[in-house]
């Protein structure tokens, strides 16, 4: 299985997959040298996405998950983004999970500016549950906060950012909030503190992992491995930096290896 993101956020998806399917061999690619994607143009995001998908395909994975709300929303509607390799993003799985959770029919959507600009979650929700009302917030500073380790629920910067971005969603009375960027679960405590306990948070990466596991089951694609597999990670920036932060994202009990895949290699792979 191949899982990729602009950075470390997609590890929230990889961690869930490893919990659900510990024997699957999962390859994770985090483009940490070029993060963030979510403040870039759609053209640039699509160019990076093509390169990331090509890198995953060179590892002969049986399924690719774009564990990135920004990439997922940019490629939405595109036919077969990974050619003949099954491909999933996070938008539809998260929208489906949120639609199943809401009681009052008001769903908040958070994401990077690029994701929110596409209205991808709104479109997915309107086809899954046409009666729900949505309120969105583009949270441009959340990814840099998380990538720089600012995740503590008591940190004043974190608290202030959460409040500024989420006030309109809180005012709307939403009872369910889509964390439409896979970095955001690392701010879940601060978000929950602000939104209140009754508001359910939907991790888009975890929702994609659950749906991917269902896909493997439905198409009889489970591995023959009998042992637990370590997570095989690639990063475009320093392996040391990746390792230092990955542990926090993955939690304890997940073994992983990290290798560097320089950006030049990622770019060249598309034309090769
Ligand atoms: N984890 C990515 C997402 O889900 C972050 C995008 C970014 O790099 O800005 O959108």
Coordinates of C-alpha atoms and ligand atoms in Angstrom, one line a residue:
X1 CA 0.0 0.0 0.0
X2 CA 1.3 3.4 -0.8
X3 CA 0.4 6.4 1.3
X4 CA 1.6 10.0 0.6
X5 CA 1.3 13.5 1.9
X6 CA 3.0 16.8 1.6
X7 CA 4.6 16.2 5.0
X8 CA 4.0 14.3 8.2
X9 CA 0.2 14.7 8.3
X10 CA -0.5 11.6 6.3
X11 CA 1.0 9.6 9.0
X12 CA -2.3 9.9 10.8
X13 CA -3.7 7.7 7.9
X14 CA -0.7 5.3 7.9
X15 CA -1.0 4.8 11.6
X16 CA -4.6 3.9 11.3
X17 CA -3.9 1.6 8.4
X18 CA -1.2 -0.2 10.5
X19 CA -3.7 -0.6 13.3
X20 CA -6.3 -2.1 11.0
X21 CA -4.0 -4.1 8.7
X22 CA -0.7 -4.8 10.6
X23 CA 0.5 -7.4 8.1
X24 CA 0.2 -5.1 5.1
X25 CA 3.5 -3.6 3.8
X26 CA 2.9 0.1 3.8
X27 CA 5.2 2.6 2.1
X28 CA 4.8 6.2 3.2
X29 CA 6.1 9.2 1.3
X30 CA 6.2 12.6 2.9
X31 CA 7.3 15.5 0.7
X32 CA 8.8 17.4 3.7
X33 CA 11.1 19.5 1.5
X34 CA 8.2 21.1 -0.3
X35 CA 5.5 21.2 2.5
X36 CA 3.1 23.1 2.7
X37 CA 1.2 22.3 -0.5
X38 CA -2.0 24.0 0.7
X39 CA -1.0 27.6 0.1
X40 CA 0.1 26.9 -3.5
X41 CA -1.7 27.1 -6.8
X42 CA -3.8 24.2 -8.2
X43 CA -1.3 23.8 -11.0
X44 CA 1.6 23.4 -8.6
X45 CA -0.4 21.0 -6.4
X46 CA -1.3 18.9 -9.4
X47 CA 2.3 18.8 -10.6
X48 CA 3.5 17.7 -7.2
X49 CA 0.7 15.2 -7.0
X50 CA 1.7 13.6 -10.4
X51 CA 5.3 13.3 -9.1
X52 CA 4.3 11.8 -5.8
X53 CA 2.0 9.3 -7.5
X54 CA 4.7 8.3 -9.9
X55 CA 7.1 7.7 -7.0
X56 CA 4.5 5.5 -5.3
X57 CA 3.9 3.6 -8.5
X58 CA 7.7 2.9 -8.9
X59 CA 7.3 0.9 -5.6
X60 CA 4.6 -1.3 -7.2
X61 CA 2.1 -0.7 -4.5
X62 CA -1.3 -2.3 -4.9
X63 CA -3.2 0.8 -3.9
X64 CA -2.4 4.5 -3.4
X65 CA -3.9 6.8 -0.8
X66 CA -3.4 10.5 -1.2
X67 CA -3.4 11.1 2.6
X68 CA -3.6 14.8 1.9
X69 CA -6.8 16.8 1.8
X70 CA -5.1 19.3 -0.5
X71 CA -4.1 16.8 -3.2
X72 CA -7.3 14.8 -2.8
X73 CA -9.5 17.9 -3.5
X74 CA -7.3 19.0 -6.4
X75 CA -7.6 15.7 -8.2
X76 CA -11.2 15.1 -7.4
X77 CA -13.2 14.5 -10.5
X78 CA -10.1 13.5 -12.4
X79 CA -10.5 10.0 -13.9
X80 CA -8.0 7.4 -12.6
X81 CA -5.3 9.8 -11.1
X82 CA -3.0 6.8 -10.6
X83 CA -3.8 5.0 -13.9
X84 CA -4.5 1.3 -13.3
X85 CA -3.5 1.4 -9.6
X86 CA -6.5 1.8 -7.3
X87 CA -6.5 5.3 -5.9
X88 CA -8.2 7.0 -2.9
X89 CA -8.2 10.4 -1.5
X90 CA -9.5 11.5 1.9
X91 CA -12.4 13.7 0.8
X92 CA -15.2 11.2 0.1
X93 CA -14.3 8.9 3.1
X94 CA -14.3 11.8 5.5
X95 CA -17.6 13.3 4.1
X96 CA -19.2 9.9 4.4
X97 CA -18.0 9.5 8.0
X98 CA -19.3 13.0 8.9
X99 CA -22.6 12.4 7.3
X100 CA -23.0 9.3 9.4
X101 CA -22.2 11.1 12.6
X102 CA -24.1 14.3 12.5
X103 CA -27.4 14.5 14.4
X104 CA -28.4 18.1 13.8
X105 CA -27.3 18.2 10.1
X106 CA -24.7 20.9 10.5
X107 CA -21.2 20.0 9.6
X108 CA -18.1 22.1 9.9
X109 CA -15.3 21.7 7.3
X110 CA -11.7 22.7 8.0
X111 CA -8.9 22.5 5.5
X112 CA -6.0 24.3 3.9
X113 CA -6.8 27.4 1.8
X114 CA -6.4 25.3 -1.4
X115 CA -8.8 22.6 -0.2
X116 CA -11.4 25.0 1.0
X117 CA -11.1 26.9 -2.3
X118 CA -12.2 23.8 -4.2
X119 CA -15.4 23.2 -2.1
X120 CA -14.6 19.5 -2.6
X121 CA -16.0 18.5 0.8
X122 CA -19.2 20.5 0.3
X123 CA -19.7 18.8 -3.1
X124 CA -19.0 15.3 -1.6
X125 CA -21.5 16.0 1.2
X126 CA -24.2 17.3 -1.0
X127 CA -24.2 14.1 -3.0
X128 CA -24.0 11.8 0.1
X129 CA -26.4 13.8 2.4
X130 CA -28.1 16.6 0.4
X131 CA -29.9 17.9 3.5
X132 CA -26.8 18.8 5.6
X133 CA -25.7 22.4 6.0
X134 CA -22.0 23.1 5.9
X135 CA -19.8 25.9 7.2
X136 CA -16.1 26.0 6.3
X137 CA -12.9 27.5 7.5
X138 CA -9.6 27.8 5.7
X139 CA -6.9 27.3 8.3
X140 CA -3.7 28.4 6.7
X141 CA -1.5 28.4 9.8
X142 CA -2.5 24.9 11.1
X143 CA 0.0 23.0 8.9
X144 CA 3.0 25.1 9.7
X145 CA 2.1 24.9 13.4
X146 CA 1.9 21.1 13.3
X147 CA 5.1 20.7 11.2
X148 CA 6.9 22.9 13.7
X149 CA 5.7 21.0 16.7
X150 CA 3.1 23.5 18.0
X151 CA 0.4 21.2 19.0
X152 CA 0.0 21.5 22.7
X153 CA -3.6 22.3 23.8
X154 CA -2.4 24.8 26.3
X155 CA -0.1 26.7 24.0
X156 CA -1.4 30.2 23.6
X157 CA -0.5 30.5 19.9
X158 CA -2.3 27.2 19.2
X159 CA -5.4 28.3 21.2
X160 CA -5.5 31.7 19.5
X161 CA -5.2 30.2 16.0
X162 CA -7.9 27.6 16.7
X163 CA -10.3 30.3 18.0
X164 CA -9.7 32.7 15.1
X165 CA -10.3 30.1 12.5
X166 CA -13.1 28.1 14.1
X167 CA -15.3 30.8 15.6
X168 CA -17.7 30.9 12.6
X169 CA -18.1 27.1 12.7
X170 CA -18.7 27.2 16.5
X171 CA -21.3 29.9 16.0
X172 CA -23.1 27.8 13.4
X173 CA -23.9 25.2 16.0
X174 CA -22.2 22.4 14.0
X175 CA -22.2 19.1 15.9
X176 CA -19.6 17.5 13.6
X177 CA -16.3 18.8 12.3
X178 CA -14.3 17.4 9.4
X179 CA -10.6 17.7 10.0
X180 CA -10.2 18.0 6.2
X181 CA -6.4 18.1 6.3
X182 CA -4.5 15.1 7.6
X183 CA -2.3 17.3 9.8
X184 CA -5.2 18.6 11.9
X185 CA -5.7 15.6 14.2
X186 CA -2.5 16.7 15.9
X187 CA -4.5 19.8 17.0
X188 CA -7.5 17.7 18.0
X189 CA -7.2 18.4 21.7
X190 CA -7.0 22.1 21.2
X191 CA -9.8 22.0 18.7
X192 CA -12.0 19.9 20.9
X193 CA -11.3 22.2 23.9
X194 CA -12.6 25.1 21.9
X195 CA -15.5 23.5 20.1
X196 CA -16.7 21.6 23.1
X197 CA -17.0 18.0 23.9
X198 CA -20.2 17.4 22.1
X199 CA -18.7 18.2 18.7
X200 CA -17.4 15.1 17.0
X201 CA -14.2 15.4 15.1
X202 CA -13.6 13.4 11.9
X203 CA -10.0 12.6 11.0
X204 CA -9.9 12.6 7.2
X205 CA -6.8 10.3 7.2
X206 CA -8.3 7.8 9.5
X207 CA -11.6 7.8 7.5
X208 CA -9.5 7.1 4.3
X209 CA -7.7 4.2 6.1
X210 CA -11.0 2.6 7.1
X211 CA -12.3 2.9 3.6
X212 CA -9.1 1.5 2.1
X213 CA -9.3 -1.5 4.3
X214 CA -12.8 -2.1 3.2
X215 CA -11.7 -1.9 -0.4
X216 CA -9.0 -4.5 0.1
X217 CA -11.5 -6.8 1.8
X218 CA -14.1 -6.3 -0.9
X219 CA -11.6 -7.0 -3.7
X220 CA -9.8 -9.8 -1.9
X221 CA -6.5 -7.9 -2.0
X222 CA -5.2 -8.7 1.5
X223 CA -1.5 -9.6 1.8
X224 CA -0.2 -13.1 2.4
X225 CA 2.3 -11.8 4.9
X226 CA 2.0 -13.5 8.2
X227 CA 4.1 -11.1 10.2
X228 CA 3.7 -7.5 11.3
X229 CA 5.4 -5.2 8.8
X230 CA 7.4 -2.1 9.7
X231 CA 6.3 1.2 8.0
X232 CA 8.7 2.1 5.2
X233 CA 9.0 5.8 5.0
X234 CA 10.6 8.1 2.4
X235 CA 11.2 11.8 2.9
X236 CA 12.4 14.5 0.5
X237 CA 14.1 16.4 3.3
X238 CA 16.4 15.2 6.1
X239 CA 15.9 11.7 7.5
X240 CA 16.8 12.9 11.0
X241 CA 14.2 15.6 11.0
X242 CA 11.6 13.2 9.7
X243 CA 12.4 10.6 12.4
X244 CA 12.5 13.1 15.1
X245 CA 8.9 14.1 14.4
X246 CA 7.4 10.9 13.0
X247 CA 7.4 9.2 16.4
X248 CA 5.1 11.9 17.7
X249 CA 2.8 11.4 14.8
X250 CA 2.7 7.6 14.8
X251 CA 2.5 7.1 18.6
X252 CA 4.2 4.2 20.3
X253 CA 4.3 0.6 19.1
X254 CA 4.8 1.4 15.4
X255 CA 8.2 0.4 13.9
X256 CA 9.4 2.4 10.9
X257 CA 12.4 2.9 8.7
X258 CA 13.2 6.2 7.0
X259 CA 15.1 6.9 3.8
X260 CA 15.7 10.0 1.8
X261 CA 14.3 10.4 -1.7
X262 CA 15.6 13.7 -3.0
X263 CA 13.2 16.1 -4.7
X264 CA 15.3 15.8 -8.0
X265 CA 14.6 12.1 -8.0
X266 CA 10.9 12.7 -7.5
X267 CA 10.8 15.3 -10.3
X268 CA 12.8 13.1 -12.7
X269 CA 10.6 10.1 -12.0
X270 CA 7.7 11.7 -13.9
X271 CA 9.6 12.2 -17.1
X272 CA 11.5 8.9 -16.8
Ligands
LIG1 N1 -1.8 17.1 5.1 C1 -2.0 18.0 4.0 C2 -3.5 18.1 3.8 O1 -4.2 17.2 4.2 C3 -1.4 19.3 4.2 C4 -1.3 20.2 3.0 C5 -0.2 21.2 3.1 O2 0.9 20.8 2.9 O3 -0.5 22.4 3.1 O4 -4.1 19.0 3.2

